[in-house]
Amino acid sequence: MRAAIVGAGSLGTIIGALMNQAGKEVDLVDVYQDHVDALNRSGATITGAIDLNVPVNAYTPDQLAGTYDLVFLLTKQTSNQETLSRLLPHLHPDSSVCTLQNGIPEHSVAAIVGRERTLGGAVGFGATWLRPGVSSLTSSYDAVKNFAFEIGEIDGVVRPRLQIIQQYLACVGKTEIRTDLMGIRFSKVLMNATFSGMSAALGCTFGDMLTDPKAMTCVAFVADECIKVARAHGVRLAVMQGEDLELLALQNAAQIPSKMPIYRKIWGAHAGLKASMLQDLEKGRDTEINYINGLICEKGRERDVTTPFNVKIVELVTEAQARRGVNTFECLRRFDVLLQVHARNLPGHVAW
């Protein structure tokens, strides 16, 4: 079995290191030459929740030779067309491409590499790329061991290749095979749209938001919009990290405080995490905002579901991209009017 991780950034470096440590030989592929050189010279180094250094083989895309049986795709969706077009010569008819990207990328990936070669899954932990060859695991190690991955086929059929992929991903942490991939995907979009979207819009860590009542009120409305959009498309959110995310739906604003224990339980283990979109902003790169909060806005428009809080996040992050700068926590003031208007439309007291 010849396997590769394409997009060996913050998450890919950690996943590749742990797979190789467990005896699964996996090549790490990335476009950043300095990173590839550091990986080959000094190995993949993990800091943060664990400290580990593992020898790995790393390549830039133009250095690849031969074909791969299994590819884990961890690049940004913004580069899918270029990345997958360059990958095609290194796939054979029975290759499997498992996309672990944010959003709901399976259909766009399948359009390039073929539906028969495409499957996907959600990642249940976060990381920060520090420097060439080094990534920090910013979620707790318990979160990784217990909720690392959930994988499935687009059509929900459990095929033998899922067990093979599970064996690789289990080197990192618990990996569950699911028959409701779209439910998983919408659940992960909710998790990203709430804390990752707000982290990028406000320029802060997940922990900063968890301790700020106004930020958490915004998060609650973002989650509610995600759930209503999914329901409008006939999708029930899947249980993720042991929690039924459907319970985050709101009937009125007075319910918001009762939802806070769920947020603290799920995201408390990731308090030190800085969203990858915020990391992109800090590096002057474009983000995946249109594939996360923007996706909720798009899917909402398709079913006439309003998504004002997701729209605001897209607006703030897009502005930050345009000026190649990071917003500050002061952006919360830009949600104030929206909070007041929304509270009137969704009766009940909103406290912050």
CSV table of C-alpha atoms in Angstrom, one decimal:
chain,number,residue,atom,x,y,z
A,1,MET,CA,0.0,0.0,0.0
A,2,ARG,CA,1.6,3.3,-1.1
A,3,ALA,CA,0.1,6.3,0.7
A,4,ALA,CA,0.6,10.0,0.8
A,5,ILE,CA,-0.7,13.1,2.6
A,6,VAL,CA,-1.1,15.9,0.1
A,7,GLY,CA,-1.1,19.2,2.0
A,8,ALA,CA,1.3,18.5,4.9
A,9,GLY,CA,0.6,21.7,6.7
A,10,SER,CA,-0.4,22.0,10.4
A,11,LEU,CA,-2.7,19.0,10.5
A,12,GLY,CA,-0.9,17.0,7.8
A,13,THR,CA,2.4,17.2,9.5
A,14,ILE,CA,1.0,15.8,12.7
A,15,ILE,CA,-1.1,13.1,11.0
A,16,GLY,CA,1.9,12.0,8.9
A,17,ALA,CA,4.2,11.9,11.9
A,18,LEU,CA,1.9,9.7,13.9
A,19,MET,CA,1.2,7.4,11.0
A,20,ASN,CA,4.9,6.9,10.3
A,21,GLN,CA,5.6,6.4,14.0
A,22,ALA,CA,3.0,3.6,14.1
A,23,GLY,CA,4.7,1.9,11.1
A,24,LYS,CA,2.4,3.1,8.3
A,25,GLU,CA,4.8,4.5,5.7
A,26,VAL,CA,3.2,7.7,4.3
A,27,ASP,CA,4.8,10.3,2.1
A,28,LEU,CA,4.2,13.9,3.1
A,29,VAL,CA,3.6,16.2,0.1
A,30,ASP,CA,3.6,20.0,0.3
A,31,VAL,CA,4.3,23.0,-2.0
A,32,TYR,CA,6.4,24.8,0.5
A,33,GLN,CA,10.0,23.9,-0.3
A,34,ASP,CA,11.5,25.0,3.0
A,35,HIS,CA,9.0,22.9,4.9
A,36,VAL,CA,9.7,19.8,2.7
A,37,ASP,CA,13.5,20.4,3.2
A,38,ALA,CA,13.1,20.6,7.0
A,39,LEU,CA,10.9,17.5,7.1
A,40,ASN,CA,13.5,15.5,5.2
A,41,ARG,CA,16.4,16.9,7.2
A,42,SER,CA,15.1,16.9,10.7
A,43,GLY,CA,11.9,14.9,10.6
A,44,ALA,CA,8.3,15.9,11.5
A,45,THR,CA,8.2,17.6,14.9
A,46,ILE,CA,5.1,17.9,17.0
A,47,THR,CA,4.9,20.3,20.0
A,48,GLY,CA,2.0,21.4,22.2
A,49,ALA,CA,-0.2,18.7,23.7
A,50,ILE,CA,2.5,16.1,22.8
A,51,ASP,CA,6.2,16.3,22.0
A,52,LEU,CA,7.4,14.0,19.3
A,53,ASN,CA,9.9,13.9,16.4
A,54,VAL,CA,9.5,11.3,13.6
A,55,PRO,CA,11.7,10.7,10.5
A,56,VAL,CA,9.5,11.1,7.3
A,57,ASN,CA,9.9,11.3,3.6
A,58,ALA,CA,8.6,14.6,2.1
A,59,TYR,CA,8.2,15.8,-1.4
A,60,THR,CA,7.0,18.8,-3.4
A,61,PRO,CA,4.3,17.9,-6.0
A,62,ASP,CA,6.8,18.1,-8.9
A,63,GLN,CA,9.1,15.6,-7.1
A,64,LEU,CA,6.4,12.8,-7.1
A,65,ALA,CA,6.9,9.7,-9.1
A,66,GLY,CA,4.7,6.6,-9.7
A,67,THR,CA,1.2,6.2,-8.4
A,68,TYR,CA,-0.4,6.0,-5.0
A,69,ASP,CA,-3.0,3.6,-3.7
A,70,LEU,CA,-4.3,6.0,-1.0
A,71,VAL,CA,-4.1,9.8,-0.8
A,72,PHE,CA,-5.3,11.9,2.2
A,73,LEU,CA,-6.2,15.4,1.0
A,74,LEU,CA,-5.5,18.2,3.5
A,75,THR,CA,-4.9,21.2,1.2
A,76,LYS,CA,-7.1,24.2,1.3
A,77,GLN,CA,-10.2,23.9,-1.0
A,78,THR,CA,-9.1,27.2,-2.6
A,79,SER,CA,-6.3,25.2,-4.3
A,80,ASN,CA,-8.3,22.0,-5.2
A,81,GLN,CA,-8.3,22.5,-9.0
A,82,GLU,CA,-4.5,23.0,-9.2
A,83,THR,CA,-3.7,20.4,-6.6
A,84,LEU,CA,-5.9,17.6,-7.9
A,85,SER,CA,-4.9,18.3,-11.5
A,86,ARG,CA,-1.3,17.7,-10.6
A,87,LEU,CA,-2.2,14.7,-8.6
A,88,LEU,CA,-4.1,12.9,-11.4
A,89,PRO,CA,-1.0,11.4,-13.1
A,90,HIS,CA,-0.2,9.8,-9.7
A,91,LEU,CA,-3.5,8.0,-9.3
A,92,HIS,CA,-4.4,4.6,-10.8
A,93,PRO,CA,-8.0,3.4,-11.5
A,94,ASP,CA,-8.3,1.9,-8.0
A,95,SER,CA,-6.7,4.7,-6.0
A,96,SER,CA,-8.7,6.2,-3.2
A,97,VAL,CA,-8.7,10.0,-2.4
A,98,CYS,CA,-9.9,10.7,1.1
A,99,THR,CA,-10.6,14.4,1.5
A,100,LEU,CA,-10.2,15.6,5.1
A,101,GLN,CA,-10.7,19.2,4.1
A,102,ASN,CA,-13.1,21.7,5.7
A,103,GLY,CA,-16.5,22.4,4.3
A,104,ILE,CA,-18.3,19.8,2.1
A,105,PRO,CA,-15.6,19.1,-0.6
A,106,GLU,CA,-16.5,15.6,-1.7
A,107,HIS,CA,-18.5,16.5,-4.8
A,108,SER,CA,-15.9,19.1,-6.1
A,109,VAL,CA,-13.1,16.6,-5.5
A,110,ALA,CA,-15.1,13.8,-7.3
A,111,ALA,CA,-15.6,16.1,-10.3
A,112,ILE,CA,-11.8,16.1,-10.8
A,113,VAL,CA,-10.6,12.7,-9.7
A,114,GLY,CA,-13.8,10.7,-10.2
A,115,ARG,CA,-16.6,9.8,-7.9
A,116,GLU,CA,-15.4,6.2,-7.7
A,117,ARG,CA,-12.1,7.3,-6.2
A,118,THR,CA,-13.5,9.8,-3.7
A,119,LEU,CA,-14.5,9.5,-0.1
A,120,GLY,CA,-14.2,11.9,2.9
A,121,GLY,CA,-14.2,12.6,6.5
A,122,ALA,CA,-14.1,15.2,9.3
A,123,VAL,CA,-11.1,16.0,11.5
A,124,GLY,CA,-11.9,16.4,15.2
A,125,PHE,CA,-8.9,18.3,16.4
A,126,GLY,CA,-6.8,21.3,15.5
A,127,ALA,CA,-3.2,22.3,15.1
A,128,THR,CA,-1.0,25.4,14.4
A,129,TRP,CA,1.9,25.4,11.9
A,130,LEU,CA,4.8,27.0,13.7
A,131,ARG,CA,7.8,26.9,11.3
A,132,PRO,CA,9.2,24.5,8.6
A,133,GLY,CA,9.0,21.0,9.9
A,134,VAL,CA,7.2,21.9,13.1
A,135,SER,CA,3.5,21.9,14.0
A,136,SER,CA,1.8,22.4,17.4
A,137,LEU,CA,-1.1,20.2,18.5
A,138,THR,CA,-3.4,22.8,20.0
A,139,SER,CA,-6.3,20.5,20.9
A,140,SER,CA,-5.9,18.2,24.0
A,141,TYR,CA,-4.4,14.8,23.4
A,142,ASP,CA,-7.5,13.2,24.9
A,143,ALA,CA,-9.6,15.0,22.2
A,144,VAL,CA,-7.3,13.5,19.5
A,145,LYS,CA,-7.4,10.0,21.0
A,146,ASN,CA,-11.2,10.0,21.4
A,147,PHE,CA,-12.5,12.0,18.5
A,148,ALA,CA,-9.9,12.1,15.8
A,149,PHE,CA,-11.8,11.3,12.6
A,150,GLU,CA,-15.2,10.3,11.2
A,151,ILE,CA,-15.1,8.9,7.7
A,152,GLY,CA,-17.5,7.6,5.1
A,153,GLU,CA,-18.5,7.2,1.4
A,154,ILE,CA,-20.5,9.8,-0.5
A,155,ASP,CA,-23.4,7.2,-1.0
A,156,GLY,CA,-23.1,5.9,2.6
A,157,VAL,CA,-22.1,2.4,1.5
A,158,VAL,CA,-19.4,0.8,3.7
A,159,ARG,CA,-16.8,-0.6,1.3
A,160,PRO,CA,-13.6,-2.5,2.2
A,161,ARG,CA,-11.4,0.5,1.5
A,162,LEU,CA,-12.9,2.3,4.5
A,163,GLN,CA,-11.4,-0.3,6.8
A,164,ILE,CA,-8.0,0.3,5.2
A,165,ILE,CA,-8.3,4.0,5.6
A,166,GLN,CA,-9.5,3.5,9.2
A,167,GLN,CA,-6.3,1.5,10.0
A,168,TYR,CA,-4.2,4.4,8.8
A,169,LEU,CA,-6.1,7.1,10.6
A,170,ALA,CA,-6.4,5.1,13.8
A,171,CYS,CA,-2.6,5.6,14.2
A,172,VAL,CA,-3.6,9.2,15.1
A,173,GLY,CA,-6.7,8.6,17.2
A,174,LYS,CA,-10.2,7.0,17.2
A,175,THR,CA,-11.6,6.8,13.7
A,176,GLU,CA,-15.3,6.0,13.3
A,177,ILE,CA,-16.8,4.7,10.0
A,178,ARG,CA,-20.1,6.4,9.4
A,179,THR,CA,-22.9,5.9,6.8
A,180,ASP,CA,-24.1,9.5,7.1
A,181,LEU,CA,-21.3,11.4,5.6
A,182,MET,CA,-23.4,14.5,4.7
A,183,GLY,CA,-24.6,14.6,8.3
A,184,ILE,CA,-21.0,14.5,9.5
A,185,ARG,CA,-20.0,17.2,7.0
A,186,PHE,CA,-22.8,19.6,8.1
A,187,SER,CA,-21.8,19.0,11.7
A,188,LYS,CA,-18.2,19.8,11.0
A,189,VAL,CA,-19.3,22.9,9.0
A,190,LEU,CA,-21.2,24.0,12.1
A,191,MET,CA,-18.1,23.4,14.3
A,192,ASN,CA,-16.0,25.4,11.8
A,193,ALA,CA,-18.5,28.2,11.1
A,194,THR,CA,-19.0,28.9,14.8
A,195,PHE,CA,-15.5,28.9,16.4
A,196,SER,CA,-13.3,28.9,13.4
A,197,GLY,CA,-15.3,31.6,11.6
A,198,MET,CA,-15.5,33.8,14.7
A,199,SER,CA,-11.8,33.2,15.5
A,200,ALA,CA,-10.9,34.5,12.1
A,201,ALA,CA,-13.3,37.4,12.3
A,202,LEU,CA,-12.2,38.5,15.7
A,203,GLY,CA,-8.6,37.6,15.7
A,204,CYS,CA,-8.7,35.4,18.8
A,205,THR,CA,-8.4,31.9,20.1
A,206,PHE,CA,-11.3,29.6,20.9
A,207,GLY,CA,-10.7,30.1,24.6
A,208,ASP,CA,-11.0,33.9,24.2
A,209,MET,CA,-14.5,33.4,22.8
A,210,LEU,CA,-15.5,30.8,25.4
A,211,THR,CA,-14.9,33.5,28.1
A,212,ASP,CA,-16.7,36.3,26.4
A,213,PRO,CA,-20.5,36.3,26.7
A,214,LYS,CA,-21.1,38.5,23.7
A,215,ALA,CA,-18.9,36.3,21.5
A,216,MET,CA,-20.7,33.2,22.7
A,217,THR,CA,-24.1,34.8,21.9
A,218,CYS,CA,-22.9,35.3,18.3
A,219,VAL,CA,-21.7,31.8,18.2
A,220,ALA,CA,-25.1,30.5,19.3
A,221,PHE,CA,-26.8,32.3,16.5
A,222,VAL,CA,-24.2,31.1,14.0
A,223,ALA,CA,-24.9,27.5,15.1
A,224,ASP,CA,-28.6,28.0,14.9
A,225,GLU,CA,-28.4,29.2,11.3
A,226,CYS,CA,-26.3,26.2,10.4
A,227,ILE,CA,-28.8,23.8,11.8
A,228,LYS,CA,-31.8,25.5,10.1
A,229,VAL,CA,-30.0,25.4,6.8
A,230,ALA,CA,-29.1,21.7,7.1
A,231,ARG,CA,-32.7,20.9,8.0
A,232,ALA,CA,-33.9,22.8,5.0
A,233,HIS,CA,-31.8,20.5,2.8
A,234,GLY,CA,-33.1,17.4,4.5
A,235,VAL,CA,-30.0,16.7,6.5
A,236,ARG,CA,-29.9,15.9,10.2
A,237,LEU,CA,-26.6,16.8,11.8
A,238,ALA,CA,-24.6,13.8,13.0
A,239,VAL,CA,-23.5,13.3,16.6
A,240,MET,CA,-20.0,14.6,16.8
A,241,GLN,CA,-17.5,14.3,19.7
A,242,GLY,CA,-20.2,12.5,21.6
A,243,GLU,CA,-22.7,15.4,21.4
A,244,ASP,CA,-25.9,15.9,19.4
A,245,LEU,CA,-25.3,19.2,17.7
A,246,GLU,CA,-29.1,19.4,16.9
A,247,LEU,CA,-29.5,20.4,20.5
A,248,LEU,CA,-27.9,23.7,19.7
A,249,ALA,CA,-31.0,24.8,17.7
A,250,LEU,CA,-32.8,27.8,19.2
A,251,GLN,CA,-36.5,28.5,19.5
A,252,ASN,CA,-35.9,31.8,21.3
A,253,ALA,CA,-33.0,33.8,22.5
A,254,ALA,CA,-33.7,32.9,26.1
A,255,GLN,CA,-32.4,29.4,25.4
A,256,ILE,CA,-28.9,30.6,24.7
A,257,PRO,CA,-27.5,30.4,28.3
A,258,SER,CA,-28.8,26.8,28.5
A,259,LYS,CA,-26.6,25.8,25.5
A,260,MET,CA,-23.4,27.1,27.0
A,261,PRO,CA,-22.5,23.8,28.8
A,262,ILE,CA,-22.5,22.0,25.4
A,263,TYR,CA,-20.1,24.6,23.9
A,264,ARG,CA,-17.8,24.4,26.9
A,265,LYS,CA,-17.8,20.6,26.8
A,266,ILE,CA,-17.0,20.3,23.1
A,267,TRP,CA,-14.7,23.3,22.6
A,268,GLY,CA,-13.1,23.6,26.0
A,269,ALA,CA,-10.6,20.9,24.9
A,270,HIS,CA,-9.6,23.2,22.0
A,271,ALA,CA,-9.3,26.4,24.0
A,272,GLY,CA,-5.8,27.1,22.8
A,273,LEU,CA,-6.6,26.7,19.2
A,274,LYS,CA,-6.4,29.5,16.7
A,275,ALA,CA,-8.4,28.8,13.6
A,276,SER,CA,-6.5,27.9,10.4
A,277,MET,CA,-8.4,30.7,8.7
A,278,LEU,CA,-6.9,33.2,11.2
A,279,GLN,CA,-3.5,31.6,10.7
A,280,ASP,CA,-4.0,32.2,7.0
A,281,LEU,CA,-4.9,35.9,7.6
A,282,GLU,CA,-1.8,36.4,9.7
A,283,LYS,CA,0.3,35.0,6.9
A,284,GLY,CA,-1.4,37.3,4.3
A,285,ARG,CA,-3.1,34.3,2.6
A,286,ASP,CA,-6.7,33.9,1.3
A,287,THR,CA,-8.9,31.8,3.6
A,288,GLU,CA,-11.5,29.1,3.1
A,289,ILE,CA,-14.3,31.4,4.4
A,290,ASN,CA,-16.4,30.9,1.3
A,291,TYR,CA,-16.3,27.1,1.8
A,292,ILE,CA,-17.3,27.3,5.5
A,293,ASN,CA,-19.5,30.3,6.6
A,294,GLY,CA,-20.0,31.2,2.9
A,295,LEU,CA,-21.3,27.7,2.2
A,296,ILE,CA,-23.9,28.1,4.9
A,297,CYS,CA,-25.0,31.4,3.3
A,298,GLU,CA,-25.1,29.8,-0.1
A,299,LYS,CA,-27.1,26.8,1.0
A,300,GLY,CA,-29.4,29.1,3.0
A,301,ARG,CA,-30.2,31.2,-0.1
A,302,GLU,CA,-31.1,28.0,-1.9
A,303,ARG,CA,-33.8,27.3,0.6
A,304,ASP,CA,-34.8,30.8,1.6
A,305,VAL,CA,-33.2,30.5,5.1
A,306,THR,CA,-31.7,33.8,6.3
A,307,THR,CA,-28.2,33.6,7.8
A,308,PRO,CA,-27.3,37.1,9.0
A,309,PHE,CA,-24.5,36.1,11.4
A,310,ASN,CA,-22.8,33.9,8.9
A,311,VAL,CA,-23.0,36.7,6.4
A,312,LYS,CA,-21.4,39.1,8.9
A,313,ILE,CA,-18.5,36.7,9.5
A,314,VAL,CA,-17.9,36.4,5.8
A,315,GLU,CA,-18.0,40.1,5.5
A,316,LEU,CA,-15.4,40.7,8.3
A,317,VAL,CA,-13.0,37.9,7.1
A,318,THR,CA,-13.3,39.1,3.5
A,319,GLU,CA,-12.4,42.6,4.5
A,320,ALA,CA,-9.4,41.3,6.4
A,321,GLN,CA,-8.3,39.3,3.4
A,322,ALA,CA,-8.5,42.4,1.2
A,323,ARG,CA,-6.3,44.5,3.4
A,324,ARG,CA,-4.0,41.5,4.3
A,325,GLY,CA,-4.5,42.3,8.0
A,326,VAL,CA,-6.1,40.6,10.9
A,327,ASN,CA,-9.2,42.0,12.6
A,328,THR,CA,-9.1,42.5,16.4
A,329,PHE,CA,-11.5,41.5,19.1
A,330,GLU,CA,-13.0,45.0,18.7
A,331,CYS,CA,-15.0,43.6,15.8
A,332,LEU,CA,-17.5,42.4,18.3
A,333,ARG,CA,-18.9,45.9,18.2
A,334,ARG,CA,-19.9,45.3,14.6
A,335,PHE,CA,-22.2,42.5,15.8
A,336,ASP,CA,-24.0,44.7,18.3
A,337,VAL,CA,-26.7,46.1,16.0
A,338,LEU,CA,-27.2,42.6,14.5
A,339,LEU,CA,-27.6,41.1,17.9
A,340,GLN,CA,-30.2,43.6,18.9
A,341,VAL,CA,-32.2,43.2,15.6
A,342,HIS,CA,-32.0,39.4,15.8
A,343,ALA,CA,-33.1,39.3,19.4
A,344,ARG,CA,-36.2,41.2,18.5
A,345,ASN,CA,-37.0,38.6,15.8
A,346,LEU,CA,-36.1,35.7,18.0
A,347,PRO,CA,-37.9,36.6,21.3
A,348,GLY,CA,-36.3,36.2,24.6
A,349,HIS,CA,-33.7,38.0,26.6
A,350,VAL,CA,-30.1,37.9,25.3
A,351,ALA,CA,-27.6,38.4,28.1
A,352,TRP,CA,-23.9,39.3,27.6
